[in-house]
CSV table of N, CA and C in Angstrom, one decimal:
chain,number,residue,atom,x,y,z
I,1,LEU,N,1.7,-6.0,-18.4
I,1,LEU,CA,1.4,-6.9,-19.5
I,1,LEU,C,1.6,-6.2,-20.8
I,2,HIS,N,1.2,-4.9,-20.8
I,2,HIS,CA,1.3,-4.2,-22.1
I,2,HIS,C,2.7,-4.0,-22.5
I,3,LEU,N,3.6,-3.7,-21.6
I,3,LEU,CA,5.0,-3.5,-21.9
I,3,LEU,C,5.7,-4.8,-22.3
I,4,GLY,N,5.3,-5.9,-21.7
I,4,GLY,CA,5.8,-7.2,-22.0
I,4,GLY,C,5.3,-7.6,-23.4
I,5,ALA,N,4.1,-7.3,-23.7
I,5,ALA,CA,3.5,-7.6,-25.0
I,5,ALA,C,4.3,-6.9,-26.1
I,6,ILE,N,4.6,-5.6,-25.8
I,6,ILE,CA,5.4,-4.8,-26.8
I,6,ILE,C,6.7,-5.5,-27.1
I,7,SER,N,7.4,-6.0,-26.0
I,7,SER,CA,8.7,-6.7,-26.1
I,7,SER,C,8.5,-7.9,-26.9
I,8,LEU,N,7.5,-8.7,-26.7
I,8,LEU,CA,7.3,-9.9,-27.5
I,8,LEU,C,7.0,-9.6,-28.9
I,9,LEU,N,6.3,-8.5,-29.2
I,9,LEU,CA,6.0,-8.1,-30.6
I,9,LEU,C,7.3,-7.7,-31.3
I,10,LYS,N,8.1,-6.9,-30.6
I,10,LYS,CA,9.4,-6.4,-31.2
I,10,LYS,C,10.3,-7.6,-31.4
I,11,ALA,N,10.2,-8.6,-30.6
I,11,ALA,CA,11.1,-9.8,-30.7
I,11,ALA,C,10.6,-10.8,-31.7
I,12,GLY,N,9.4,-10.5,-32.3
I,12,GLY,CA,8.8,-11.4,-33.3
I,12,GLY,C,8.2,-12.7,-32.7
I,13,LYS,N,7.9,-12.6,-31.4
I,13,LYS,CA,7.3,-13.8,-30.7
I,13,LYS,C,5.8,-13.8,-30.8
I,14,CYS,N,5.2,-12.7,-31.3
I,14,CYS,CA,3.7,-12.7,-31.5
I,14,CYS,C,3.5,-11.7,-32.6
I,15,SER,N,2.2,-11.7,-33.1
I,15,SER,CA,1.9,-10.8,-34.2
I,15,SER,C,1.1,-9.6,-33.8
I,16,SER,N,0.7,-9.4,-32.5
I,16,SER,CA,0.0,-8.2,-32.1
I,16,SER,C,0.1,-8.1,-30.6
I,17,ILE,N,-0.2,-6.9,-30.1
I,17,ILE,CA,-0.1,-6.6,-28.7
I,17,ILE,C,-1.1,-7.5,-28.0
I,18,GLU,N,-2.3,-7.7,-28.5
I,18,GLU,CA,-3.3,-8.5,-27.9
I,18,GLU,C,-2.9,-9.9,-27.8
I,19,GLU,N,-2.2,-10.5,-28.8
I,19,GLU,CA,-1.7,-11.8,-28.7
I,19,GLU,C,-0.6,-11.9,-27.7
I,20,GLY,N,0.3,-10.9,-27.6
I,20,GLY,CA,1.4,-10.9,-26.6
I,20,GLY,C,0.8,-10.8,-25.2
I,21,THR,N,-0.2,-10.0,-25.0
I,21,THR,CA,-0.8,-9.9,-23.7
I,21,THR,C,-1.5,-11.2,-23.3
I,22,SER,N,-2.1,-11.9,-24.2
I,22,SER,CA,-2.8,-13.2,-23.9
I,22,SER,C,-1.7,-14.2,-23.6
I,23,MET,N,-0.6,-14.2,-24.3
I,23,MET,CA,0.5,-15.2,-24.0
I,23,MET,C,1.0,-15.0,-22.6
I,24,LEU,N,1.2,-13.7,-22.2
I,24,LEU,CA,1.8,-13.4,-20.9
I,24,LEU,C,0.8,-13.7,-19.8
I,25,GLN,N,-0.5,-13.4,-20.0
I,25,GLN,CA,-1.5,-13.7,-19.1
I,25,GLN,C,-1.6,-15.2,-18.8
I,26,LYS,N,-1.5,-16.1,-19.8
I,26,LYS,CA,-1.5,-17.5,-19.6
I,26,LYS,C,-0.3,-18.0,-18.8
I,27,LEU,N,0.9,-17.3,-19.0
I,27,LEU,CA,2.1,-17.7,-18.2
I,27,LEU,C,1.9,-17.3,-16.7
I,28,LEU,N,1.2,-16.2,-16.5
I,28,LEU,CA,0.9,-15.9,-15.1
I,28,LEU,C,-0.1,-16.9,-14.5
I,29,GLU,N,-1.1,-17.2,-15.2
I,29,GLU,CA,-2.1,-18.1,-14.7
I,29,GLU,C,-1.7,-19.6,-14.5
I,30,ASN,N,-0.8,-20.1,-15.4
I,30,ASN,CA,-0.4,-21.5,-15.3
I,30,ASN,C,0.9,-21.6,-14.3
I,31,GLY,N,1.4,-20.5,-13.8
I,31,GLY,CA,2.5,-20.6,-12.8
I,31,GLY,C,3.9,-20.6,-13.4
I,32,LYS,N,4.0,-20.6,-14.7
I,32,LYS,CA,5.3,-20.6,-15.3
I,32,LYS,C,6.1,-19.3,-15.1
I,33,ALA,N,5.4,-18.2,-15.0
I,33,ALA,CA,6.0,-16.9,-14.7
I,33,ALA,C,6.6,-16.9,-13.3
I,34,PHE,N,5.8,-17.5,-12.4
I,34,PHE,CA,6.3,-17.6,-11.0
I,34,PHE,C,7.5,-18.5,-10.9
I,35,GLU,N,7.5,-19.6,-11.6
I,35,GLU,CA,8.7,-20.5,-11.6
I,35,GLU,C,9.9,-19.8,-12.2
I,36,LYS,N,9.7,-19.0,-13.2
I,36,LYS,CA,10.8,-18.2,-13.8
I,36,LYS,C,11.4,-17.2,-12.8
I,37,LEU,N,10.5,-16.6,-12.0
I,37,LEU,CA,10.9,-15.6,-11.0
I,37,LEU,C,11.8,-16.3,-10.0
I,38,LYS,N,11.4,-17.5,-9.6
I,38,LYS,CA,12.2,-18.3,-8.6
I,38,LYS,C,13.6,-18.6,-9.2
I,39,GLU,N,13.6,-19.0,-10.5
I,39,GLU,CA,14.8,-19.3,-11.1
I,39,GLU,C,15.8,-18.1,-11.1
I,40,ILE,N,15.2,-16.9,-11.4
I,40,ILE,CA,16.0,-15.7,-11.5
I,40,ILE,C,16.5,-15.3,-10.1
I,41,VAL,N,15.7,-15.5,-9.0
I,41,VAL,CA,16.1,-15.2,-7.7
I,41,VAL,C,17.2,-16.1,-7.2
I,42,LYS,N,17.1,-17.4,-7.6
I,42,LYS,CA,18.1,-18.4,-7.2
I,42,LYS,C,19.4,-18.1,-7.9
I,43,CYS,N,19.4,-17.7,-9.2
I,43,CYS,CA,20.6,-17.4,-9.9
I,43,CYS,C,21.3,-16.2,-9.3
I,44,GLN,N,20.5,-15.3,-8.7
I,44,GLN,CA,21.1,-14.1,-8.1
I,44,GLN,C,21.5,-14.3,-6.6
I,45,GLY,N,21.3,-15.5,-6.1
I,45,GLY,CA,21.7,-15.8,-4.8
I,45,GLY,C,20.7,-15.4,-3.7
I,46,GLY,N,19.4,-15.2,-4.2
I,46,GLY,CA,18.4,-14.8,-3.2
I,46,GLY,C,17.8,-16.0,-2.5
I,47,MET,N,16.9,-15.7,-1.5
I,47,MET,CA,16.2,-16.7,-0.7
I,47,MET,C,15.0,-17.2,-1.5
I,48,VAL,N,15.1,-18.2,-2.3
I,48,VAL,CA,14.0,-18.8,-3.0
I,48,VAL,C,12.9,-19.3,-2.1
I,49,GLU,N,13.3,-19.8,-0.9
I,49,GLU,CA,12.3,-20.3,0.0
I,49,GLU,C,11.3,-19.2,0.5
I,50,ALA,N,11.8,-18.0,0.6
I,50,ALA,CA,11.0,-16.8,1.0
I,50,ALA,C,9.9,-16.5,0.0
I,51,ILE,N,10.1,-16.8,-1.2
I,51,ILE,CA,9.1,-16.5,-2.2
I,51,ILE,C,7.9,-17.4,-1.9
I,52,ASP,N,8.1,-18.6,-1.5
I,52,ASP,CA,6.9,-19.5,-1.1
I,52,ASP,C,6.4,-19.2,0.3
I,53,ASP,N,7.2,-18.7,1.1
I,53,ASP,CA,6.8,-18.5,2.5
I,53,ASP,C,7.4,-17.1,3.0
I,54,ILE,N,6.5,-16.1,2.8
I,54,ILE,CA,7.0,-14.7,3.1
I,54,ILE,C,7.4,-14.6,4.6
I,55,ALA,N,6.9,-15.5,5.5
I,55,ALA,CA,7.3,-15.4,6.9
I,55,ALA,C,8.8,-15.6,7.1
I,56,LEU,N,9.5,-16.2,6.1
I,56,LEU,CA,10.9,-16.4,6.2
I,56,LEU,C,11.7,-15.1,6.0
I,57,LEU,N,11.1,-14.1,5.4
I,57,LEU,CA,11.8,-12.8,5.2
I,57,LEU,C,11.9,-12.1,6.6
I,58,PRO,N,13.0,-11.2,6.7
I,58,PRO,CA,13.2,-10.5,7.9
I,58,PRO,C,12.0,-9.6,8.2
I,59,GLN,N,11.6,-9.4,9.4
I,59,GLN,CA,10.4,-8.6,9.8
I,59,GLN,C,10.9,-7.5,10.7
I,60,ALA,N,10.3,-6.3,10.4
I,60,ALA,CA,10.6,-5.1,11.3
I,60,ALA,C,10.0,-5.3,12.6
I,61,GLU,N,10.6,-4.6,13.6
I,61,GLU,CA,10.1,-4.7,15.0
I,61,GLU,C,8.8,-3.9,15.2
I,62,PHE,N,8.7,-2.8,14.4
I,62,PHE,CA,7.5,-1.9,14.6
I,62,PHE,C,6.8,-1.7,13.2
I,63,VAL,N,5.5,-1.6,13.3
I,63,VAL,CA,4.7,-1.2,12.1
I,63,VAL,C,3.8,-0.1,12.5
I,64,VAL,N,4.0,1.0,11.8
I,64,VAL,CA,3.3,2.3,12.1
I,64,VAL,C,2.4,2.7,10.9
I,65,ASP,N,1.1,2.9,11.2
I,65,ASP,CA,0.2,3.2,10.1
I,65,ASP,C,0.2,4.7,9.9
I,66,PHE,N,0.2,5.2,8.7
I,66,PHE,CA,0.0,6.6,8.3
I,66,PHE,C,-1.5,6.6,7.9
I,67,VAL,N,-2.3,7.3,8.7
I,67,VAL,CA,-3.7,7.4,8.6
I,67,VAL,C,-4.1,8.7,8.0
I,68,SER,N,-5.1,8.7,7.1
I,68,SER,CA,-5.6,10.0,6.5
I,68,SER,C,-6.4,10.7,7.6
I,69,THR,N,-6.2,12.0,7.6
I,69,THR,CA,-6.9,12.9,8.5
I,69,THR,C,-8.2,13.5,7.8
I,70,GLN,N,-8.4,13.2,6.6
I,70,GLN,CA,-9.5,13.8,5.8
I,70,GLN,C,-10.0,12.8,4.7
I,71,ASN,N,-11.2,13.1,4.2
I,71,ASN,CA,-11.7,12.5,3.0
I,71,ASN,C,-11.2,13.2,1.8
I,72,GLY,N,-11.1,12.5,0.7
I,72,GLY,CA,-10.7,13.1,-0.5
I,72,GLY,C,-10.0,12.2,-1.5
I,73,TYR,N,-9.1,12.8,-2.3
I,73,TYR,CA,-8.4,12.0,-3.3
I,73,TYR,C,-6.9,12.3,-3.2
I,74,VAL,N,-6.1,11.3,-3.5
I,74,VAL,CA,-4.6,11.6,-3.5
I,74,VAL,C,-4.3,12.4,-4.7
I,75,LYS,N,-4.0,13.7,-4.5
I,75,LYS,CA,-3.6,14.6,-5.6
I,75,LYS,C,-2.2,14.5,-5.9
I,76,THR,N,-1.3,14.4,-4.9
I,76,THR,CA,0.1,14.4,-5.1
I,76,THR,C,0.7,13.3,-4.2
I,77,LEU,N,1.7,12.7,-4.7
I,77,LEU,CA,2.5,11.7,-3.9
I,77,LEU,C,4.0,11.9,-4.3
I,78,ASP,N,4.7,12.6,-3.5
I,78,ASP,CA,6.1,12.9,-3.8
I,78,ASP,C,7.0,11.7,-3.5
I,79,ALA,N,7.5,11.1,-4.7
I,79,ALA,CA,8.3,9.9,-4.6
I,79,ALA,C,9.6,10.2,-3.9
I,80,LEU,N,10.2,11.4,-4.0
I,80,LEU,CA,11.5,11.7,-3.3
I,80,LEU,C,11.3,11.6,-1.8
I,81,LYS,N,10.2,12.2,-1.3
I,81,LYS,CA,10.0,12.2,0.1
I,81,LYS,C,9.7,10.7,0.6
I,82,VAL,N,9.1,9.9,-0.2
I,82,VAL,CA,8.9,8.5,0.2
I,82,VAL,C,10.3,7.8,0.2
I,83,ALA,N,11.1,8.1,-0.8
I,83,ALA,CA,12.4,7.5,-0.8
I,83,ALA,C,13.3,7.9,0.4
I,84,GLN,N,13.1,9.2,0.7
I,84,GLN,CA,13.9,9.7,1.9
I,84,GLN,C,13.4,9.0,3.2
I,85,ALA,N,12.1,8.8,3.3
I,85,ALA,CA,11.6,8.1,4.4
I,85,ALA,C,12.2,6.6,4.5
I,86,CYS,N,12.2,6.0,3.4
I,86,CYS,CA,12.8,4.6,3.3
I,86,CYS,C,14.2,4.6,3.7
I,87,LYS,N,15.0,5.6,3.2
I,87,LYS,CA,16.4,5.7,3.5
I,87,LYS,C,16.6,5.9,5.0
I,88,LEU,N,15.8,6.8,5.6
I,88,LEU,CA,15.9,7.0,7.0
I,88,LEU,C,15.7,5.7,7.8
I,89,LEU,N,14.8,4.9,7.4
I,89,LEU,CA,14.6,3.6,8.1
I,89,LEU,C,15.7,2.6,7.9
I,90,GLY,N,16.5,2.8,6.9
I,90,GLY,CA,17.7,1.9,6.6
I,90,GLY,C,17.5,1.0,5.4
I,91,ALA,N,16.5,1.4,4.6
I,91,ALA,CA,16.2,0.6,3.4
I,91,ALA,C,17.0,1.0,2.2
I,92,GLY,N,17.8,2.1,2.3
I,92,GLY,CA,18.6,2.6,1.3
I,92,GLY,C,20.0,2.9,1.8
I,93,ARG,N,20.9,3.3,0.9
I,93,ARG,CA,22.3,3.6,1.3
I,93,ARG,C,22.8,4.8,0.6
I,94,GLU,N,23.8,5.4,1.2
I,94,GLU,CA,24.5,6.5,0.7
I,94,GLU,C,25.6,6.0,-0.3
I,95,LYS,N,26.4,5.0,0.1
I,95,LYS,CA,27.5,4.5,-0.6
I,95,LYS,C,27.2,3.0,-0.8
I,96,LYS,N,27.7,2.4,-1.9
I,96,LYS,CA,27.5,1.0,-2.1
I,96,LYS,C,28.0,0.1,-1.0
I,97,GLU,N,28.9,0.5,-0.2
I,97,GLU,CA,29.4,-0.2,0.9
I,97,GLU,C,28.5,-0.3,2.1
I,98,ASP,N,27.5,0.7,2.2
I,98,ASP,CA,26.6,0.8,3.3
I,98,ASP,C,25.7,-0.5,3.3
I,99,SER,N,25.3,-0.9,4.5
I,99,SER,CA,24.4,-2.1,4.5
I,99,SER,C,22.9,-1.6,4.4
I,100,ILE,N,22.1,-2.6,4.0
I,100,ILE,CA,20.6,-2.3,3.9
I,100,ILE,C,19.9,-3.2,4.8
I,101,ASP,N,18.9,-2.6,5.5
I,101,ASP,CA,18.1,-3.4,6.4
I,101,ASP,C,16.9,-3.9,5.6
I,102,TYR,N,16.8,-5.1,5.3
I,102,TYR,CA,15.8,-5.7,4.4
I,102,TYR,C,14.4,-5.8,5.1
I,103,SER,N,14.4,-5.6,6.4
I,103,SER,CA,13.1,-5.7,7.1
I,103,SER,C,12.3,-4.4,7.1
I,104,VAL,N,12.9,-3.3,6.7
I,104,VAL,CA,12.2,-2.0,6.9
I,104,VAL,C,11.8,-1.5,5.5
I,105,GLY,N,10.9,-0.5,5.6
I,105,GLY,CA,10.4,0.1,4.3
I,105,GLY,C,9.0,0.7,4.5
I,106,VAL,N,8.4,1.1,3.4
I,106,VAL,CA,7.1,1.8,3.4
I,106,VAL,C,6.2,1.1,2.4
I,107,VAL,N,5.1,0.7,2.8
I,107,VAL,CA,4.1,0.2,1.8
I,107,VAL,C,3.0,1.2,1.6
I,108,LEU,N,2.9,1.6,0.3
I,108,LEU,CA,1.9,2.6,-0.1
I,108,LEU,C,0.6,2.0,-0.4
I,109,ASN,N,-0.4,2.2,0.4
I,109,ASN,CA,-1.7,1.6,0.1
I,109,ASN,C,-2.5,2.5,-0.8
I,110,LYS,N,-2.2,3.8,-0.9
I,110,LYS,CA,-2.9,4.7,-1.8
I,110,LYS,C,-2.0,5.5,-2.6
I,111,LYS,N,-2.4,5.6,-3.9
I,111,LYS,CA,-1.5,6.3,-4.9
I,111,LYS,C,-2.3,7.4,-5.5
I,112,ILE,N,-1.7,8.2,-6.4
I,112,ILE,CA,-2.3,9.3,-7.0
I,112,ILE,C,-3.7,8.9,-7.7
I,113,GLY,N,-4.7,9.7,-7.4
I,113,GLY,CA,-6.0,9.4,-8.0
I,113,GLY,C,-6.9,8.6,-7.1
I,114,ASP,N,-6.4,7.9,-6.1
I,114,ASP,CA,-7.2,7.0,-5.3
I,114,ASP,C,-8.0,7.8,-4.3
I,115,CYS,N,-9.2,7.3,-4.1
I,115,CYS,CA,-10.1,7.9,-3.1
I,115,CYS,C,-9.7,7.5,-1.7
I,116,VAL,N,-9.7,8.4,-0.7
I,116,VAL,CA,-9.2,8.2,0.6
I,116,VAL,C,-10.3,8.6,1.6
I,117,GLU,N,-10.6,7.8,2.6
I,117,GLU,CA,-11.5,8.2,3.7
I,117,GLU,C,-10.8,8.6,5.0
I,118,GLN,N,-11.3,9.5,5.7
I,118,GLN,CA,-10.7,9.9,7.0
I,118,GLN,C,-10.5,8.6,7.9
I,119,GLY,N,-9.4,8.4,8.4
I,119,GLY,CA,-9.1,7.3,9.3
I,119,GLY,C,-8.6,6.1,8.6
I,120,GLU,N,-8.5,6.1,7.2
I,120,GLU,CA,-8.0,5.0,6.4
I,120,GLU,C,-6.5,5.0,6.4
I,121,VAL,N,-5.9,3.8,6.5
I,121,VAL,CA,-4.5,3.7,6.4
I,121,VAL,C,-4.1,3.9,4.9
I,122,ILE,N,-3.3,4.9,4.7
I,122,ILE,CA,-2.9,5.2,3.3
I,122,ILE,C,-1.4,4.7,3.1
I,123,ALA,N,-0.7,4.5,4.1
I,123,ALA,CA,0.7,3.9,4.0
I,123,ALA,C,1.0,3.2,5.3
I,124,ARG,N,1.9,2.3,5.3
I,124,ARG,CA,2.3,1.6,6.5
I,124,ARG,C,3.9,1.6,6.5
I,125,ILE,N,4.4,1.9,7.7
I,125,ILE,CA,5.8,2.0,7.9
I,125,ILE,C,6.3,0.8,8.6
I,126,HIS,N,7.4,0.2,8.1
I,126,HIS,CA,8.0,-0.9,8.8
I,126,HIS,C,9.4,-0.5,9.3
I,127,ALA,N,9.6,-0.5,10.6
I,127,ALA,CA,10.8,0.1,11.2
I,127,ALA,C,11.3,-0.7,12.3
I,128,ASN,N,12.6,-0.5,12.6
I,128,ASN,CA,13.2,-1.1,13.8
I,128,ASN,C,13.6,-0.1,14.9
I,129,SER,N,13.0,1.1,14.7
I,129,SER,CA,13.2,2.1,15.7
I,129,SER,C,12.0,3.0,15.7
I,130,LYS,N,11.4,3.2,16.9
I,130,LYS,CA,10.3,4.1,17.0
I,130,LYS,C,10.6,5.5,16.6
I,131,ALA,N,11.8,6.0,16.9
I,131,ALA,CA,12.2,7.3,16.5
I,131,ALA,C,12.3,7.5,15.0
I,132,LEU,N,12.9,6.5,14.4
I,132,LEU,CA,13.0,6.5,12.9
I,132,LEU,C,11.7,6.4,12.2
I,133,ALA,N,10.8,5.6,12.8
I,133,ALA,CA,9.4,5.4,12.3
I,133,ALA,C,8.7,6.8,12.3
I,134,GLN,N,8.9,7.5,13.4
I,134,GLN,CA,8.3,8.9,13.6
I,134,GLN,C,8.8,9.8,12.5
I,135,GLN,N,10.1,9.8,12.3
I,135,GLN,CA,10.7,10.6,11.2
I,135,GLN,C,10.2,10.3,9.8
I,136,ALA,N,10.1,9.0,9.6
I,136,ALA,CA,9.5,8.5,8.3
I,136,ALA,C,8.1,9.0,8.1
I,137,LEU,N,7.3,8.9,9.2
I,137,LEU,CA,5.9,9.3,9.2
I,137,LEU,C,5.9,10.8,8.9
I,138,GLU,N,6.7,11.6,9.4
I,138,GLU,CA,6.8,13.1,9.1
I,138,GLU,C,7.0,13.3,7.6
I,139,ASN,N,7.9,12.5,7.0
I,139,ASN,CA,8.2,12.6,5.6
I,139,ASN,C,7.0,12.2,4.8
I,140,LEU,N,6.3,11.2,5.2
I,140,LEU,CA,5.1,10.8,4.4
I,140,LEU,C,4.0,11.8,4.5
I,141,GLU,N,3.9,12.5,5.7
I,141,GLU,CA,2.9,13.5,5.8
I,141,GLU,C,3.1,14.7,4.8
I,142,LYS,N,4.4,14.9,4.5
I,142,LYS,CA,4.7,15.9,3.5
I,142,LYS,C,4.6,15.4,2.0
I,143,ALA,N,4.7,14.0,1.9
I,143,ALA,CA,4.7,13.4,0.6
I,143,ALA,C,3.3,13.4,0.0
I,144,TYR,N,2.3,13.2,0.8
I,144,TYR,CA,0.9,13.1,0.4
I,144,TYR,C,0.2,14.4,0.4
I,145,ILE,N,-0.5,14.7,-0.7
I,145,ILE,CA,-1.5,15.9,-0.6
I,145,ILE,C,-2.8,15.3,-1.0
I,146,ILE,N,-3.8,15.5,-0.1
I,146,ILE,CA,-5.2,15.0,-0.3
I,146,ILE,C,-6.0,16.2,-0.7
I,147,ASP,N,-6.8,16.0,-1.7
I,147,ASP,CA,-7.7,17.1,-2.2
I,147,ASP,C,-9.1,16.6,-2.2
I,148,ASN,N,-10.0,17.6,-2.1
I,148,ASN,CA,-11.5,17.2,-2.1
I,148,ASN,C,-12.0,16.8,-3.5
I,149,ASN,N,-11.3,17.2,-4.5
I,149,ASN,CA,-11.8,16.9,-5.9
I,149,ASN,C,-11.0,15.7,-6.5
I,150,PRO,N,-11.7,14.9,-7.3
I,150,PRO,CA,-11.0,13.8,-8.0
I,150,PRO,C,-10.0,14.4,-8.9
I,151,CYS,N,-8.9,13.7,-9.1
I,151,CYS,CA,-7.9,14.2,-10.0
I,151,CYS,C,-7.5,13.1,-11.1
I,152,CYS,N,-6.9,13.6,-12.1
I,152,CYS,CA,-6.5,12.7,-13.2
I,152,CYS,C,-5.3,11.8,-12.7
I,153,VAL,N,-5.3,10.6,-13.0
I,153,VAL,CA,-4.2,9.7,-12.8
I,153,VAL,C,-3.2,9.9,-13.9
I,154,PRO,N,-1.9,10.3,-13.6
I,154,PRO,CA,-0.9,10.6,-14.7
I,154,PRO,C,-0.6,9.3,-15.5
I,155,ASN,N,-0.4,9.5,-16.7
I,155,ASN,CA,0.0,8.3,-17.6
I,155,ASN,C,1.4,7.9,-17.2
I,156,LEU,N,1.6,6.6,-17.0
I,156,LEU,CA,2.9,6.1,-16.7
I,156,LEU,C,3.7,5.9,-18.0
I,157,ILE,N,3.0,5.6,-19.1
I,157,ILE,CA,3.7,5.5,-20.4
I,157,ILE,C,3.2,6.6,-21.3
I,158,HIS,N,4.2,7.5,-21.7
I,158,HIS,CA,3.8,8.6,-22.5
I,158,HIS,C,3.9,8.3,-24.0
I,159,LYS,N,4.8,7.5,-24.4
I,159,LYS,CA,5.0,7.2,-25.8
I,159,LYS,C,5.8,5.9,-26.0
I,160,VAL,N,5.4,5.1,-27.0
I,160,VAL,CA,6.2,4.0,-27.3
I,160,VAL,C,7.0,4.3,-28.5
I,161,ILE,N,8.3,4.2,-28.4
I,161,ILE,CA,9.2,4.6,-29.5
I,161,ILE,C,9.7,3.4,-30.2
I,162,GLY,N,9.7,3.4,-31.5
I,162,GLY,CA,10.3,2.4,-32.3
I,162,GLY,C,9.3,1.3,-32.7
């Protein structure tokens, strides 16, 4: 909302960040933002029906939970290792000609700074091969570092220029 409000302010569509945020929040609440998403998906040749009914999307054969072995806080989450896990599953490609399996991937339930309890699912792997799911799980085990002490959540926006 904040970045969108900055865009509205820069475009002269509002007079403050607060006003822009309020405008965008109303679009989310009244459903107009969702309708615009559908329009964009349709223009790009996507399955608009799947937006209303997620069951229409392709589903992976296996779902494997990555469970925390300890209590603590997510100190580090290596995005490259997560991306490599997704690529192993078939969600990415080496060359633009390679196909993508839209049913596979990784859902991150916990991110940097989040509190984690032993036995809690911190990520979920969607795969069409048990062997590939296991390899992706090994990548996720290397991607997450859980620490006993709370940590600072890194800023996603460091500076607004212009």
